[in-house]
Amino acid sequence: MTSPPRHIAHLHLHGPLTEDRYEEVLDLLHGITPKIVAIPPNAVQLDLTGALRYFDREPYEVLQLARLRIAALFGIDTSAGLGPNRMIAAMAAAAAPPGRTVHVDDRTEAAAAWLRPRPVAALPGVGKATAASLARYGLHTIGQIADLPPATLQRILGAAPARALADRARGIDINPVTPHAPAERLTADHILDRDCLDPAQHHAAVLALAEQIGIRLRDTHQVTNSLTLTVRYADRSSSTRTRRLPEPTAHSPALAATALGMLNSLGLQRARVRAYALRAEHLDDEDTAYHQMLLDPTDERARAIEAASDRARRRFGHDAVRPGTLANHPATPPNPAAR
């Protein structure tokens, strides 16, 4: 059985970047996919394959969404490469000018065609000494290496290095994007096309983010102990509030109450808002959490309805069920952060 194509993105972050800001960018990207490999101090790789169905978008569109969020929330410019594996994505990113994306098609023949004219030294693992050895035999491009008989390449480099180089020259890289650790935080964000001064829209946006966070936590059987709300304004300044929850939860109404409390504490009134981000922190497994039982049956009914809604979303898609208060809010698919 042929395995489905992978869609790997490699991002370069341009401009001054502190360690804390780099961690914030990683947190944001976990809102796109949990399969992230950090490459400090200013690069990161993402496996977008599992996010495509969740977002119902093409790989290039999901990558541009990630770049847009980084620019809107942090003012950081990026360049990117997109390809069928980690090696090609990294090489494409290296060839991308600042602010641009180089997309290498995931078809084997397209990737091989993109590699052929590039210099041998562009391949990972080919240093100056190896490139010089190959140049003495008139081998300057990746295409020339791909066309070379295996025995000839082995006589030049030795058996093991020759096999590795031949695979790379043909665009073969089976190394997966493996996260070093599960996400400790989940972030949902909403970026506006234009400045917003309407308090009702602020309320709806934050309510939608709380709903997204709740769905993602329940999908991954996690709970959160605290929430952080960040509101970014048209002048690129921002306000941040953090609150601890009364109890660890993934229940959307409880998350919404805390998130809206933080929003109200900002007193935005006529502030010109450009973006919102809600982050769930101090995540735990749902089995370790406690829940204060209430005598009011309304709470249990609400949780039962929430569970039924989650089942409907998993079967029919994330727009199958939406809170009535968000009926007119722009639909933003929940980000597959810890899947």
mmCIF file of C-alpha atoms in Angstrom:
data_model
loop_
_atom_site.group_PDB
_atom_site.id
_atom_site.type_symbol
_atom_site.label_atom_id
_atom_site.label_comp_id
_atom_site.label_asym_id
_atom_site.label_seq_id
_atom_site.Cartn_x
_atom_site.Cartn_y
_atom_site.Cartn_z
ATOM 1 C CA MET A 1 0.000 0.000 0.000
ATOM 2 C CA THR A 2 1.356 3.404 -0.984
ATOM 3 C CA SER A 3 1.627 5.773 1.937
ATOM 4 C CA PRO A 4 -0.035 9.187 1.515
ATOM 5 C CA PRO A 5 2.273 12.103 0.629
ATOM 6 C CA ARG A 6 3.663 14.172 3.459
ATOM 7 C CA HIS A 7 3.609 17.942 3.483
ATOM 8 C CA ILE A 8 6.529 19.377 5.450
ATOM 9 C CA ALA A 9 7.125 23.092 6.008
ATOM 10 C CA HIS A 10 10.383 24.717 7.072
ATOM 11 C CA LEU A 11 10.150 28.268 8.424
ATOM 12 C CA HIS A 12 12.939 30.804 8.890
ATOM 13 C CA LEU A 13 12.128 33.618 11.335
ATOM 14 C CA HIS A 14 13.790 36.916 10.399
ATOM 15 C CA GLY A 15 14.740 39.773 12.671
ATOM 16 C CA PRO A 16 15.758 39.950 16.338
ATOM 17 C CA LEU A 17 14.329 36.991 18.214
ATOM 18 C CA THR A 18 14.624 36.446 21.959
ATOM 19 C CA GLU A 19 14.393 32.986 23.476
ATOM 20 C CA ASP A 20 11.038 33.856 25.034
ATOM 21 C CA ARG A 21 9.633 35.165 21.756
ATOM 22 C CA TYR A 22 10.864 32.024 19.953
ATOM 23 C CA GLU A 23 8.943 29.913 22.495
ATOM 24 C CA GLU A 24 5.847 32.036 21.901
ATOM 25 C CA VAL A 25 6.114 31.385 18.167
ATOM 26 C CA LEU A 26 6.362 27.648 18.833
ATOM 27 C CA ASP A 27 3.255 27.848 21.031
ATOM 28 C CA LEU A 28 1.417 29.611 18.236
ATOM 29 C CA LEU A 29 2.459 27.004 15.663
ATOM 30 C CA HIS A 30 1.157 24.253 17.928
ATOM 31 C CA GLY A 31 -2.207 25.754 17.004
ATOM 32 C CA ILE A 32 -1.546 24.552 13.445
ATOM 33 C CA THR A 33 -0.062 21.105 14.100
ATOM 34 C CA PRO A 34 1.417 19.232 17.065
ATOM 35 C CA LYS A 35 4.164 17.777 14.856
ATOM 36 C CA ILE A 36 6.803 20.456 15.250
ATOM 37 C CA VAL A 37 10.571 20.282 15.502
ATOM 38 C CA ALA A 38 12.263 23.372 16.912
ATOM 39 C CA ILE A 39 15.520 24.336 15.195
ATOM 40 C CA PRO A 40 16.886 27.141 17.393
ATOM 41 C CA PRO A 41 17.579 29.954 17.251
ATOM 42 C CA ASN A 42 15.372 30.991 14.335
ATOM 43 C CA ALA A 43 13.887 28.047 12.415
ATOM 44 C CA VAL A 44 11.192 25.432 12.864
ATOM 45 C CA GLN A 45 9.808 22.494 10.886
ATOM 46 C CA LEU A 46 6.154 21.465 10.797
ATOM 47 C CA ASP A 47 4.408 18.385 9.438
ATOM 48 C CA LEU A 48 1.191 19.827 7.994
ATOM 49 C CA THR A 49 -0.159 16.503 6.713
ATOM 50 C CA GLY A 50 -2.576 15.870 9.576
ATOM 51 C CA ALA A 51 -3.771 19.494 9.628
ATOM 52 C CA LEU A 52 -5.105 19.571 6.070
ATOM 53 C CA ARG A 53 -8.392 17.809 6.683
ATOM 54 C CA TYR A 54 -8.861 19.716 9.922
ATOM 55 C CA PHE A 55 -8.501 23.081 8.179
ATOM 56 C CA ASP A 56 -9.972 21.883 4.853
ATOM 57 C CA ARG A 57 -7.228 23.763 3.004
ATOM 58 C CA GLU A 58 -4.305 22.977 0.735
ATOM 59 C CA PRO A 59 -0.787 22.681 2.256
ATOM 60 C CA TYR A 60 0.348 26.011 0.803
ATOM 61 C CA GLU A 61 -2.706 27.766 2.260
ATOM 62 C CA VAL A 62 -2.126 26.296 5.729
ATOM 63 C CA LEU A 63 1.527 27.389 5.599
ATOM 64 C CA GLN A 64 0.531 30.909 4.576
ATOM 65 C CA LEU A 65 -1.939 30.938 7.464
ATOM 66 C CA ALA A 66 0.915 30.112 9.846
ATOM 67 C CA ARG A 67 3.093 32.864 8.367
ATOM 68 C CA LEU A 68 0.250 35.379 8.565
ATOM 69 C CA ARG A 69 -0.345 34.612 12.232
ATOM 70 C CA ILE A 70 3.336 35.005 13.092
ATOM 71 C CA ALA A 71 3.446 38.367 11.307
ATOM 72 C CA ALA A 72 0.176 39.640 12.766
ATOM 73 C CA LEU A 73 0.767 38.588 16.365
ATOM 74 C CA PHE A 74 4.525 39.125 16.683
ATOM 75 C CA GLY A 75 5.536 41.356 13.776
ATOM 76 C CA ILE A 76 8.052 38.730 12.629
ATOM 77 C CA ASP A 77 8.739 38.284 8.910
ATOM 78 C CA THR A 78 9.348 34.758 7.632
ATOM 79 C CA SER A 79 10.517 32.829 4.619
ATOM 80 C CA ALA A 80 9.463 29.255 4.078
ATOM 81 C CA GLY A 81 9.922 26.063 2.139
ATOM 82 C CA LEU A 82 7.240 23.456 1.529
ATOM 83 C CA GLY A 83 7.992 19.977 0.267
ATOM 84 C CA PRO A 84 7.327 16.244 0.576
ATOM 85 C CA ASN A 85 9.984 15.640 3.247
ATOM 86 C CA ARG A 86 12.188 17.427 5.762
ATOM 87 C CA MET A 87 15.249 17.651 3.521
ATOM 88 C CA ILE A 88 13.480 19.210 0.546
ATOM 89 C CA ALA A 89 11.501 21.592 2.775
ATOM 90 C CA ALA A 90 14.742 22.823 4.382
ATOM 91 C CA MET A 91 16.432 23.247 0.993
ATOM 92 C CA ALA A 92 13.399 25.099 -0.358
ATOM 93 C CA ALA A 93 13.419 27.431 2.659
ATOM 94 C CA ALA A 94 17.113 28.137 2.110
ATOM 95 C CA ALA A 95 16.277 29.148 -1.470
ATOM 96 C CA ALA A 96 13.334 31.365 -0.457
ATOM 97 C CA PRO A 97 13.915 35.155 -0.244
ATOM 98 C CA PRO A 98 12.618 36.870 2.930
ATOM 99 C CA GLY A 99 8.856 37.124 2.847
ATOM 100 C CA ARG A 100 8.442 34.386 0.223
ATOM 101 C CA THR A 101 7.642 30.683 0.080
ATOM 102 C CA VAL A 102 9.245 28.128 -2.232
ATOM 103 C CA HIS A 103 6.834 25.234 -2.827
ATOM 104 C CA VAL A 104 8.213 21.963 -4.191
ATOM 105 C CA ASP A 105 5.462 19.695 -5.485
ATOM 106 C CA ASP A 106 5.019 16.443 -3.546
ATOM 107 C CA ARG A 107 5.146 14.295 -6.697
ATOM 108 C CA THR A 108 8.402 12.326 -6.824
ATOM 109 C CA GLU A 109 9.253 13.415 -10.359
ATOM 110 C CA ALA A 110 8.581 17.086 -9.563
ATOM 111 C CA ALA A 111 10.819 17.010 -6.495
ATOM 112 C CA ALA A 112 13.577 15.295 -8.484
ATOM 113 C CA ALA A 113 13.273 17.887 -11.262
ATOM 114 C CA TRP A 114 13.557 20.726 -8.730
ATOM 115 C CA LEU A 115 16.696 19.180 -7.232
ATOM 116 C CA ARG A 116 18.553 18.384 -10.488
ATOM 117 C CA PRO A 117 20.046 21.802 -11.352
ATOM 118 C CA ARG A 118 20.990 22.709 -7.800
ATOM 119 C CA PRO A 119 24.649 22.497 -6.664
ATOM 120 C CA VAL A 120 25.789 19.384 -4.848
ATOM 121 C CA ALA A 121 26.805 21.496 -1.851
ATOM 122 C CA ALA A 122 23.110 22.361 -1.316
ATOM 123 C CA LEU A 123 22.437 18.794 -0.155
ATOM 124 C CA PRO A 124 22.540 18.244 3.623
ATOM 125 C CA GLY A 125 25.696 16.463 4.721
ATOM 126 C CA VAL A 126 27.799 17.610 1.765
ATOM 127 C CA GLY A 127 30.616 19.714 3.157
ATOM 128 C CA LYS A 128 33.470 21.464 1.395
ATOM 129 C CA ALA A 129 35.692 18.380 1.355
ATOM 130 C CA THR A 130 33.021 16.124 -0.165
ATOM 131 C CA ALA A 131 32.021 18.780 -2.708
ATOM 132 C CA ALA A 132 35.677 19.203 -3.705
ATOM 133 C CA SER A 133 36.116 15.422 -4.135
ATOM 134 C CA LEU A 134 33.060 15.236 -6.381
ATOM 135 C CA ALA A 135 34.135 18.318 -8.356
ATOM 136 C CA ARG A 136 37.417 16.603 -9.275
ATOM 137 C CA TYR A 137 35.285 14.063 -11.177
ATOM 138 C CA GLY A 138 33.190 16.764 -12.853
ATOM 139 C CA LEU A 139 30.227 16.257 -10.523
ATOM 140 C CA HIS A 140 28.795 19.683 -9.695
ATOM 141 C CA THR A 141 25.007 19.313 -9.677
ATOM 142 C CA ILE A 142 22.556 17.095 -7.823
ATOM 143 C CA GLY A 143 21.256 15.767 -11.131
ATOM 144 C CA GLN A 144 24.723 14.500 -12.029
ATOM 145 C CA ILE A 145 24.881 12.604 -8.736
ATOM 146 C CA ALA A 146 21.407 11.115 -9.295
ATOM 147 C CA ASP A 147 22.455 9.860 -12.757
ATOM 148 C CA LEU A 148 25.733 8.348 -11.580
ATOM 149 C CA PRO A 149 25.929 4.528 -11.325
ATOM 150 C CA PRO A 150 26.044 3.467 -7.643
ATOM 151 C CA ALA A 151 29.345 1.625 -8.080
ATOM 152 C CA THR A 152 31.043 4.752 -9.433
ATOM 153 C CA LEU A 153 29.836 6.903 -6.541
ATOM 154 C CA GLN A 154 30.986 4.236 -4.061
ATOM 155 C CA ARG A 155 34.502 4.261 -5.524
ATOM 156 C CA ILE A 156 34.647 8.024 -4.980
ATOM 157 C CA LEU A 157 33.131 8.274 -1.481
ATOM 158 C CA GLY A 158 32.918 4.794 -0.006
ATOM 159 C CA ALA A 159 29.869 2.537 0.346
ATOM 160 C CA ALA A 160 27.880 4.125 3.207
ATOM 161 C CA PRO A 161 28.389 7.816 2.263
ATOM 162 C CA ALA A 162 27.620 6.977 -1.381
ATOM 163 C CA ARG A 163 24.308 5.310 -0.512
ATOM 164 C CA ALA A 164 23.261 8.236 1.680
ATOM 165 C CA LEU A 165 24.226 10.812 -0.946
ATOM 166 C CA ALA A 166 22.453 8.905 -3.744
ATOM 167 C CA ASP A 167 19.232 8.836 -1.724
ATOM 168 C CA ARG A 168 19.412 12.553 -1.025
ATOM 169 C CA ALA A 169 20.131 13.329 -4.674
ATOM 170 C CA ARG A 170 16.907 11.512 -5.577
ATOM 171 C CA GLY A 171 14.962 13.494 -2.958
ATOM 172 C CA ILE A 172 14.613 10.599 -0.521
ATOM 173 C CA ASP A 173 14.364 11.449 3.176
ATOM 174 C CA ILE A 174 12.337 9.175 5.436
ATOM 175 C CA ASN A 175 13.024 11.054 8.684
ATOM 176 C CA PRO A 176 9.695 12.095 10.262
ATOM 177 C CA VAL A 177 8.935 15.371 12.004
ATOM 178 C CA THR A 178 8.943 14.040 15.560
ATOM 179 C CA PRO A 179 8.090 16.434 18.380
ATOM 180 C CA HIS A 180 10.577 16.327 21.239
ATOM 181 C CA ALA A 181 7.760 16.599 23.784
ATOM 182 C CA PRO A 182 3.995 16.981 23.812
ATOM 183 C CA ALA A 183 2.613 20.493 23.825
ATOM 184 C CA GLU A 184 2.307 21.984 27.299
ATOM 185 C CA ARG A 185 0.071 24.786 26.019
ATOM 186 C CA LEU A 186 -2.601 25.213 23.378
ATOM 187 C CA THR A 187 -3.192 28.463 21.523
ATOM 188 C CA ALA A 188 -6.165 29.596 19.459
ATOM 189 C CA ASP A 189 -6.097 32.917 17.653
ATOM 190 C CA HIS A 190 -8.259 35.100 15.442
ATOM 191 C CA ILE A 191 -6.743 37.712 13.129
ATOM 192 C CA LEU A 192 -8.934 40.397 11.594
ATOM 193 C CA ASP A 193 -8.741 41.718 8.042
ATOM 194 C CA ARG A 194 -9.256 45.254 9.373
ATOM 195 C CA ASP A 195 -9.275 47.045 12.700
ATOM 196 C CA CYS A 196 -12.301 46.352 14.893
ATOM 197 C CA LEU A 197 -13.817 48.863 17.344
ATOM 198 C CA ASP A 198 -17.075 46.997 18.051
ATOM 199 C CA PRO A 199 -17.302 45.592 21.621
ATOM 200 C CA ALA A 200 -19.836 43.003 20.424
ATOM 201 C CA GLN A 201 -17.315 41.702 17.910
ATOM 202 C CA HIS A 202 -14.615 41.558 20.598
ATOM 203 C CA HIS A 203 -16.999 39.487 22.723
ATOM 204 C CA ALA A 204 -17.859 37.118 19.855
ATOM 205 C CA ALA A 205 -14.203 36.624 18.870
ATOM 206 C CA VAL A 206 -13.072 35.703 22.393
ATOM 207 C CA LEU A 207 -16.103 33.454 22.860
ATOM 208 C CA ALA A 208 -15.194 31.626 19.638
ATOM 209 C CA LEU A 209 -11.596 31.160 20.833
ATOM 210 C CA ALA A 210 -12.806 29.686 24.129
ATOM 211 C CA GLU A 211 -15.000 27.269 22.172
ATOM 212 C CA GLN A 212 -12.009 26.241 20.027
ATOM 213 C CA ILE A 213 -9.806 25.671 23.069
ATOM 214 C CA GLY A 214 -12.526 23.583 24.735
ATOM 215 C CA ILE A 215 -12.995 21.355 21.683
ATOM 216 C CA ARG A 216 -9.270 20.792 21.317
ATOM 217 C CA LEU A 217 -8.810 19.960 24.990
ATOM 218 C CA ARG A 218 -11.662 17.452 24.937
ATOM 219 C CA ASP A 219 -10.405 15.896 21.703
ATOM 220 C CA THR A 220 -7.039 15.245 23.341
ATOM 221 C CA HIS A 221 -8.494 14.269 26.747
ATOM 222 C CA GLN A 222 -6.792 17.150 28.517
ATOM 223 C CA VAL A 223 -7.801 19.908 30.906
ATOM 224 C CA THR A 224 -6.289 23.317 31.567
ATOM 225 C CA ASN A 225 -5.635 25.116 34.827
ATOM 226 C CA SER A 226 -5.298 28.666 33.483
ATOM 227 C CA LEU A 227 -5.953 30.860 30.476
ATOM 228 C CA THR A 228 -4.027 33.782 28.984
ATOM 229 C CA LEU A 229 -5.717 36.292 26.683
ATOM 230 C CA THR A 230 -3.663 38.559 24.410
ATOM 231 C CA VAL A 231 -5.236 41.363 22.401
ATOM 232 C CA ARG A 232 -3.094 43.034 19.755
ATOM 233 C CA TYR A 233 -3.937 46.512 18.513
ATOM 234 C CA ALA A 234 -3.543 48.293 15.186
ATOM 235 C CA ASP A 235 -0.332 50.016 16.369
ATOM 236 C CA ARG A 236 1.227 46.564 17.135
ATOM 237 C CA SER A 237 1.024 47.101 20.890
ATOM 238 C CA SER A 238 -0.801 44.471 22.927
ATOM 239 C CA SER A 239 -2.469 43.757 26.262
ATOM 240 C CA THR A 240 -2.259 40.437 28.102
ATOM 241 C CA ARG A 241 -4.235 39.008 30.997
ATOM 242 C CA THR A 242 -3.829 35.642 32.757
ATOM 243 C CA ARG A 243 -6.291 33.990 35.113
ATOM 244 C CA ARG A 244 -6.299 30.705 36.949
ATOM 245 C CA LEU A 245 -9.476 28.659 36.551
ATOM 246 C CA PRO A 246 -11.555 27.681 39.605
ATOM 247 C CA GLU A 247 -10.837 24.041 38.725
ATOM 248 C CA PRO A 248 -9.038 22.218 35.891
ATOM 249 C CA THR A 249 -11.509 21.962 33.005
ATOM 250 C CA ALA A 250 -12.148 21.491 29.306
ATOM 251 C CA HIS A 251 -15.777 22.636 29.603
ATOM 252 C CA SER A 252 -16.346 25.410 27.042
ATOM 253 C CA PRO A 253 -18.761 27.530 29.143
ATOM 254 C CA ALA A 254 -16.278 27.584 32.032
ATOM 255 C CA LEU A 255 -13.466 28.570 29.677
ATOM 256 C CA ALA A 256 -15.652 31.215 28.059
ATOM 257 C CA ALA A 257 -16.589 32.753 31.405
ATOM 258 C CA THR A 258 -12.933 33.163 32.370
ATOM 259 C CA ALA A 259 -11.887 34.417 28.915
ATOM 260 C CA LEU A 260 -14.686 36.984 28.780
ATOM 261 C CA GLY A 261 -13.831 38.109 32.305
ATOM 262 C CA MET A 262 -10.309 38.892 31.134
ATOM 263 C CA LEU A 263 -11.651 40.679 28.062
ATOM 264 C CA ASN A 264 -13.915 42.859 30.217
ATOM 265 C CA SER A 265 -11.002 43.688 32.510
ATOM 266 C CA LEU A 266 -9.164 45.256 29.560
ATOM 267 C CA GLY A 267 -11.857 47.936 29.159
ATOM 268 C CA LEU A 268 -11.288 48.101 25.406
ATOM 269 C CA GLN A 269 -14.245 50.368 24.633
ATOM 270 C CA ARG A 270 -13.143 52.043 21.362
ATOM 271 C CA ALA A 271 -9.764 50.301 21.025
ATOM 272 C CA ARG A 272 -8.729 49.449 17.467
ATOM 273 C CA VAL A 273 -8.158 45.678 17.734
ATOM 274 C CA ARG A 274 -6.368 43.676 15.042
ATOM 275 C CA ALA A 275 -5.953 40.191 16.611
ATOM 276 C CA TYR A 276 -6.856 38.028 19.591
ATOM 277 C CA ALA A 277 -5.070 34.986 21.025
ATOM 278 C CA LEU A 278 -6.239 32.696 23.831
ATOM 279 C CA ARG A 279 -3.760 30.280 25.372
ATOM 280 C CA ALA A 280 -4.550 27.343 27.651
ATOM 281 C CA GLU A 281 -1.657 26.601 30.021
ATOM 282 C CA HIS A 282 -0.650 24.033 32.647
ATOM 283 C CA LEU A 283 -2.338 21.162 30.820
ATOM 284 C CA ASP A 284 -3.097 17.874 32.570
ATOM 285 C CA ASP A 285 -4.655 14.567 31.600
ATOM 286 C CA GLU A 286 -8.406 14.665 32.137
ATOM 287 C CA ASP A 287 -8.184 11.558 34.344
ATOM 288 C CA THR A 288 -6.176 13.492 36.923
ATOM 289 C CA ALA A 289 -8.689 16.365 37.141
ATOM 290 C CA TYR A 290 -11.449 16.807 39.676
ATOM 291 C CA HIS A 291 -14.881 18.328 39.104
ATOM 292 C CA GLN A 292 -16.991 19.932 41.808
ATOM 293 C CA MET A 293 -20.397 18.256 41.620
ATOM 294 C CA LEU A 294 -23.339 20.656 41.562
ATOM 295 C CA LEU A 295 -26.922 20.047 42.675
ATOM 296 C CA ASP A 296 -28.183 22.044 39.695
ATOM 297 C CA PRO A 297 -29.072 19.549 36.898
ATOM 298 C CA THR A 298 -28.485 22.298 34.316
ATOM 299 C CA ASP A 299 -24.730 21.762 34.563
ATOM 300 C CA GLU A 300 -24.974 18.046 33.848
ATOM 301 C CA ARG A 301 -27.316 18.671 30.922
ATOM 302 C CA ALA A 302 -24.882 21.224 29.503
ATOM 303 C CA ARG A 303 -22.018 18.740 29.719
ATOM 304 C CA ALA A 304 -24.125 16.013 28.095
ATOM 305 C CA ILE A 305 -25.043 18.353 25.230
ATOM 306 C CA GLU A 306 -21.376 19.303 24.873
ATOM 307 C CA ALA A 307 -20.351 15.635 24.601
ATOM 308 C CA ALA A 308 -23.052 15.000 21.976
ATOM 309 C CA SER A 309 -21.885 18.070 20.020
ATOM 310 C CA ASP A 310 -18.301 16.792 20.081
ATOM 311 C CA ARG A 311 -19.431 13.448 18.658
ATOM 312 C CA ALA A 312 -21.315 15.243 15.895
ATOM 313 C CA ARG A 313 -18.260 17.353 15.028
ATOM 314 C CA ARG A 314 -16.009 14.302 14.836
ATOM 315 C CA ARG A 315 -18.455 12.633 12.461
ATOM 316 C CA PHE A 316 -19.671 15.517 10.321
ATOM 317 C CA GLY A 317 -16.954 18.183 10.663
ATOM 318 C CA HIS A 318 -16.257 21.075 12.991
ATOM 319 C CA ASP A 319 -18.936 23.336 11.523
ATOM 320 C CA ALA A 320 -21.670 20.756 12.151
ATOM 321 C CA VAL A 321 -22.450 22.255 15.565
ATOM 322 C CA ARG A 322 -21.864 25.850 16.637
ATOM 323 C CA PRO A 323 -23.133 27.868 19.595
ATOM 324 C CA GLY A 324 -26.098 30.043 18.699
ATOM 325 C CA THR A 325 -24.251 33.129 19.942
ATOM 326 C CA LEU A 326 -21.607 32.530 17.247
ATOM 327 C CA ALA A 327 -24.024 32.013 14.355
ATOM 328 C CA ASN A 328 -22.887 35.207 12.633
ATOM 329 C CA HIS A 329 -19.239 34.995 13.662
ATOM 330 C CA PRO A 330 -16.757 34.102 10.870
ATOM 331 C CA ALA A 331 -16.160 30.362 10.990
ATOM 332 C CA THR A 332 -12.630 29.492 12.007
ATOM 333 C CA PRO A 333 -11.883 25.757 12.188
ATOM 334 C CA PRO A 334 -10.403 24.710 15.512
ATOM 335 C CA ASN A 335 -6.677 24.217 15.184
ATOM 336 C CA PRO A 336 -5.485 20.621 15.502
ATOM 337 C CA ALA A 337 -3.018 21.467 18.198
ATOM 338 C CA ALA A 338 -2.458 18.329 20.164
ATOM 339 C CA ARG A 339 -3.600 15.712 17.700
#
